[in-house]
Structures are given as C-alpha cells and as structure tokens.
Amino acid sequence: MLTKQMAFEFFCHQIYAWYTSNRETEKNDLSVLKVMKLLFFISAFKREDNSDLLDIFNNFQAMTYGPVELDIYNDLPQINSK
C-alpha cells in the first residue's frame, strides 16, 4: 500500500507542476474529483511496450461522478473527516 500512496503523491506533484506551468495566472482548481479522473485515464493508458499503471492502481470503482481508486480515496483525510 505504501508504494501506491507514494506513486499517487508523485502523480499529484507532476499534475500540479504541469497545471501551474501552463496556467501561471489562474487559480488552482484541481479538485479531488478531477485528480481521480486523471489518475484513471493516465493509469489505463498503454505505452508502446504494452505496460500501464494498472498494476499499481488496481482498485478502481465506478462512482456517481466518475472512477475512483478506492485505496487512495479512503486515505484522503479531507474526504474522510466529514
């Protein structure tokens, strides 16, 4: 599980760095929902060698507003503190 959490933190860091480099003057609007959707699409993307990130992020579930990686979703403190 620690590997999955570390990979998700790296993923979030990379998405945030990409997002802010392209939108220097706009406010950050990367919500949990947007990040989870991006995680799903990036994880399912097949590279030339036919590999993907679904070996790491392997617990996606369909939810009302899109796919959620349950292990990551359940570890997010801002969601679970309600």
CSV table of N, CA and C in Angstrom, one decimal:
chain,number,residue,atom,x,y,z
A,1,MET,N,0.8,-1.2,0.0
A,1,MET,CA,0.0,0.0,0.0
A,1,MET,C,0.9,1.3,0.0
A,2,LEU,N,2.0,1.2,0.7
A,2,LEU,CA,2.9,2.4,0.7
A,2,LEU,C,3.3,2.8,-0.7
A,3,THR,N,3.6,1.8,-1.5
A,3,THR,CA,4.0,2.1,-2.9
A,3,THR,C,2.9,2.8,-3.6
A,4,LYS,N,1.7,2.4,-3.5
A,4,LYS,CA,0.6,3.1,-4.1
A,4,LYS,C,0.4,4.5,-3.6
A,5,GLN,N,0.6,4.7,-2.4
A,5,GLN,CA,0.5,6.1,-1.8
A,5,GLN,C,1.6,7.0,-2.3
A,6,MET,N,2.8,6.4,-2.4
A,6,MET,CA,3.9,7.2,-2.9
A,6,MET,C,3.8,7.5,-4.4
A,7,ALA,N,3.3,6.6,-5.1
A,7,ALA,CA,3.1,6.8,-6.6
A,7,ALA,C,2.0,7.8,-6.8
A,8,PHE,N,0.9,7.8,-5.9
A,8,PHE,CA,-0.1,8.8,-6.1
A,8,PHE,C,0.4,10.2,-5.7
A,9,GLU,N,1.2,10.3,-4.7
A,9,GLU,CA,1.8,11.6,-4.3
A,9,GLU,C,2.7,12.1,-5.5
A,10,PHE,N,3.5,11.2,-6.1
A,10,PHE,CA,4.3,11.6,-7.2
A,10,PHE,C,3.4,12.1,-8.4
A,11,PHE,N,2.3,11.3,-8.6
A,11,PHE,CA,1.4,11.7,-9.7
A,11,PHE,C,0.8,13.1,-9.4
A,12,CYS,N,0.3,13.3,-8.2
A,12,CYS,CA,-0.3,14.6,-7.9
A,12,CYS,C,0.8,15.8,-8.1
A,13,HIS,N,2.0,15.5,-7.6
A,13,HIS,CA,3.0,16.5,-7.8
A,13,HIS,C,3.3,16.9,-9.3
A,14,GLN,N,3.3,15.8,-10.1
A,14,GLN,CA,3.5,16.0,-11.5
A,14,GLN,C,2.4,16.7,-12.2
A,15,ILE,N,1.2,16.4,-11.8
A,15,ILE,CA,0.0,17.0,-12.4
A,15,ILE,C,-0.1,18.5,-12.0
A,16,TYR,N,0.2,18.8,-10.7
A,16,TYR,CA,0.2,20.1,-10.2
A,16,TYR,C,1.3,21.0,-10.9
A,17,ALA,N,2.5,20.4,-11.1
A,17,ALA,CA,3.6,21.1,-11.7
A,17,ALA,C,3.2,21.4,-13.2
A,18,TRP,N,2.6,20.5,-13.9
A,18,TRP,CA,2.2,20.7,-15.3
A,18,TRP,C,1.1,21.7,-15.3
A,19,TYR,N,0.1,21.6,-14.4
A,19,TYR,CA,-1.0,22.5,-14.4
A,19,TYR,C,-0.6,24.0,-14.2
A,20,THR,N,0.3,24.2,-13.2
A,20,THR,CA,0.7,25.5,-12.8
A,20,THR,C,1.7,26.1,-13.8
A,21,SER,N,2.4,25.3,-14.5
A,21,SER,CA,3.3,25.8,-15.5
A,21,SER,C,2.6,26.3,-16.8
A,22,ASN,N,1.4,25.8,-17.0
A,22,ASN,CA,0.6,26.2,-18.1
A,22,ASN,C,-0.5,27.3,-17.8
A,23,ARG,N,-0.7,27.5,-16.5
A,23,ARG,CA,-1.7,28.5,-16.1
A,23,ARG,C,-1.1,29.3,-14.9
A,24,GLU,N,-0.2,30.1,-15.2
A,24,GLU,CA,0.5,30.9,-14.2
A,24,GLU,C,-0.4,31.9,-13.5
A,25,THR,N,-1.4,32.4,-14.1
A,25,THR,CA,-2.2,33.5,-13.5
A,25,THR,C,-3.5,33.0,-13.0
A,26,GLU,N,-3.9,31.8,-13.3
A,26,GLU,CA,-5.2,31.2,-12.9
A,26,GLU,C,-5.1,30.6,-11.6
A,27,LYS,N,-6.2,30.5,-10.9
A,27,LYS,CA,-6.3,29.8,-9.6
A,27,LYS,C,-6.3,28.3,-9.8
A,28,ASN,N,-5.6,27.6,-8.9
A,28,ASN,CA,-5.6,26.1,-8.9
A,28,ASN,C,-7.0,25.6,-8.7
A,29,ASP,N,-7.6,24.9,-9.6
A,29,ASP,CA,-8.9,24.3,-9.4
A,29,ASP,C,-8.9,22.8,-9.6
A,30,LEU,N,-7.7,22.2,-9.2
A,30,LEU,CA,-7.6,20.7,-9.3
A,30,LEU,C,-8.3,20.1,-8.0
A,31,SER,N,-9.5,19.7,-8.3
A,31,SER,CA,-10.3,19.1,-7.2
A,31,SER,C,-10.0,17.6,-7.0
A,32,VAL,N,-10.4,17.0,-6.0
A,32,VAL,CA,-10.3,15.5,-5.8
A,32,VAL,C,-10.9,14.8,-6.9
A,33,LEU,N,-12.1,15.2,-7.4
A,33,LEU,CA,-12.7,14.6,-8.5
A,33,LEU,C,-11.9,14.6,-9.8
A,34,LYS,N,-11.4,15.8,-10.1
A,34,LYS,CA,-10.5,15.9,-11.3
A,34,LYS,C,-9.3,15.1,-11.2
A,35,VAL,N,-8.7,15.1,-10.1
A,35,VAL,CA,-7.4,14.3,-9.9
A,35,VAL,C,-7.7,12.8,-10.0
A,36,MET,N,-8.8,12.3,-9.5
A,36,MET,CA,-9.2,10.9,-9.6
A,36,MET,C,-9.5,10.5,-11.0
A,37,LYS,N,-10.2,11.4,-11.7
A,37,LYS,CA,-10.4,11.1,-13.2
A,37,LYS,C,-9.1,11.0,-14.0
A,38,LEU,N,-8.2,12.0,-13.7
A,38,LEU,CA,-7.0,12.0,-14.4
A,38,LEU,C,-6.2,10.7,-14.1
A,39,LEU,N,-6.2,10.3,-12.8
A,39,LEU,CA,-5.5,9.1,-12.4
A,39,LEU,C,-6.0,7.9,-13.1
A,40,PHE,N,-7.3,7.8,-13.3
A,40,PHE,CA,-7.9,6.7,-14.0
A,40,PHE,C,-7.4,6.7,-15.5
A,41,PHE,N,-7.5,7.8,-16.2
A,41,PHE,CA,-7.2,7.9,-17.6
A,41,PHE,C,-5.7,7.7,-17.8
A,42,ILE,N,-4.8,8.2,-16.9
A,42,ILE,CA,-3.4,8.0,-17.1
A,42,ILE,C,-3.0,6.6,-16.7
A,43,SER,N,-3.6,6.0,-15.7
A,43,SER,CA,-3.3,4.6,-15.4
A,43,SER,C,-3.7,3.6,-16.5
A,44,ALA,N,-4.7,3.9,-17.2
A,44,ALA,CA,-5.2,3.0,-18.2
A,44,ALA,C,-4.5,3.1,-19.6
A,45,PHE,N,-3.7,4.2,-19.7
A,45,PHE,CA,-3.0,4.5,-20.9
A,45,PHE,C,-1.9,3.4,-21.2
A,46,LYS,N,-1.9,2.8,-22.3
A,46,LYS,CA,-0.9,1.7,-22.7
A,46,LYS,C,0.2,2.4,-23.4
A,47,ARG,N,1.4,2.1,-22.9
A,47,ARG,CA,2.6,2.5,-23.6
A,47,ARG,C,3.0,1.6,-24.8
A,48,GLU,N,4.0,1.9,-25.5
A,48,GLU,CA,4.4,1.1,-26.7
A,48,GLU,C,4.8,-0.3,-26.2
A,49,ASP,N,5.3,-0.5,-25.1
A,49,ASP,CA,5.7,-1.8,-24.6
A,49,ASP,C,4.5,-2.5,-24.0
A,50,ASN,N,3.3,-2.0,-24.1
A,50,ASN,CA,2.0,-2.5,-23.6
A,50,ASN,C,1.9,-2.5,-22.1
A,51,SER,N,2.7,-1.7,-21.4
A,51,SER,CA,2.6,-1.6,-20.0
A,51,SER,C,1.7,-0.4,-19.6
A,52,ASP,N,1.2,-0.5,-18.4
A,52,ASP,CA,0.3,0.6,-17.9
A,52,ASP,C,0.5,0.7,-16.4
A,53,LEU,N,-0.2,1.6,-15.7
A,53,LEU,CA,-0.1,1.8,-14.3
A,53,LEU,C,-1.2,1.0,-13.5
A,54,LEU,N,-1.9,0.2,-14.2
A,54,LEU,CA,-3.0,-0.6,-13.5
A,54,LEU,C,-2.4,-1.7,-12.6
A,55,ASP,N,-1.1,-2.0,-12.7
A,55,ASP,CA,-0.5,-2.9,-11.8
A,55,ASP,C,-0.4,-2.2,-10.4
A,56,ILE,N,-0.2,-0.9,-10.4
A,56,ILE,CA,-0.1,-0.2,-9.1
A,56,ILE,C,-1.5,0.3,-8.6
A,57,PHE,N,-2.2,1.0,-9.5
A,57,PHE,CA,-3.5,1.5,-9.2
A,57,PHE,C,-4.6,0.5,-9.7
A,58,ASN,N,-4.9,-0.5,-8.9
A,58,ASN,CA,-5.6,-1.7,-9.3
A,58,ASN,C,-7.0,-1.8,-8.6
A,59,ASN,N,-7.5,-0.8,-8.0
A,59,ASN,CA,-8.7,-0.9,-7.2
A,59,ASN,C,-9.7,0.2,-7.6
A,60,PHE,N,-9.9,0.4,-8.9
A,60,PHE,CA,-10.9,1.4,-9.3
A,60,PHE,C,-12.3,0.9,-9.2
A,61,GLN,N,-13.2,1.8,-8.8
A,61,GLN,CA,-14.6,1.5,-8.7
A,61,GLN,C,-15.4,2.6,-9.4
A,62,ALA,N,-16.4,2.3,-10.1
A,62,ALA,CA,-17.3,3.3,-10.6
A,62,ALA,C,-18.1,4.0,-9.6
A,63,MET,N,-18.1,5.3,-9.5
A,63,MET,CA,-18.9,6.1,-8.6
A,63,MET,C,-19.8,7.0,-9.4
A,64,THR,N,-20.6,7.7,-8.7
A,64,THR,CA,-21.6,8.6,-9.4
A,64,THR,C,-20.9,9.6,-10.4
A,65,TYR,N,-19.8,10.2,-10.0
A,65,TYR,CA,-19.2,11.3,-10.8
A,65,TYR,C,-18.0,10.8,-11.6
A,66,GLY,N,-17.7,9.5,-11.5
A,66,GLY,CA,-16.5,9.0,-12.2
A,66,GLY,C,-15.8,8.0,-11.4
A,67,PRO,N,-14.7,7.4,-12.0
A,67,PRO,CA,-14.0,6.3,-11.4
A,67,PRO,C,-13.2,6.8,-10.2
A,68,VAL,N,-13.0,6.0,-9.2
A,68,VAL,CA,-12.3,6.3,-8.0
A,68,VAL,C,-11.4,5.1,-7.7
A,69,GLU,N,-10.1,5.4,-7.3
A,69,GLU,CA,-9.2,4.4,-6.8
A,69,GLU,C,-9.5,4.3,-5.3
A,70,LEU,N,-10.2,3.3,-4.9
A,70,LEU,CA,-10.7,3.2,-3.5
A,70,LEU,C,-9.6,3.3,-2.5
A,71,ASP,N,-8.5,2.6,-2.7
A,71,ASP,CA,-7.4,2.7,-1.7
A,71,ASP,C,-6.9,4.1,-1.4
A,72,ILE,N,-6.7,4.8,-2.5
A,72,ILE,CA,-6.3,6.2,-2.4
A,72,ILE,C,-7.4,7.1,-1.8
A,73,TYR,N,-8.6,6.9,-2.4
A,73,TYR,CA,-9.8,7.7,-1.9
A,73,TYR,C,-10.0,7.6,-0.4
A,74,ASN,N,-9.9,6.4,0.1
A,74,ASN,CA,-10.1,6.1,1.5
A,74,ASN,C,-9.0,6.7,2.4
A,75,ASP,N,-7.9,7.0,1.8
A,75,ASP,CA,-6.7,7.5,2.6
A,75,ASP,C,-6.7,9.1,2.6
A,76,LEU,N,-7.6,9.7,1.8
A,76,LEU,CA,-7.6,11.2,1.7
A,76,LEU,C,-8.3,11.7,3.0
A,77,PRO,N,-7.5,12.5,3.8
A,77,PRO,CA,-8.1,12.9,5.1
A,77,PRO,C,-9.2,14.0,4.9
A,78,GLN,N,-9.2,14.8,3.9
A,78,GLN,CA,-10.2,15.8,3.8
A,78,GLN,C,-11.6,15.2,3.4
A,79,ILE,N,-11.6,14.1,2.8
A,79,ILE,CA,-12.8,13.4,2.5
A,79,ILE,C,-13.4,12.7,3.7
A,80,ASN,N,-12.5,12.0,4.4
A,80,ASN,CA,-13.0,11.1,5.4
A,80,ASN,C,-13.2,11.8,6.7
A,81,SER,N,-12.9,13.1,6.8
A,81,SER,CA,-13.1,13.9,8.1
A,81,SER,C,-14.5,14.4,8.2
A,82,LYS,N,-15.4,14.2,7.3
A,82,LYS,CA,-16.7,14.8,7.3
A,82,LYS,C,-17.6,14.0,8.3
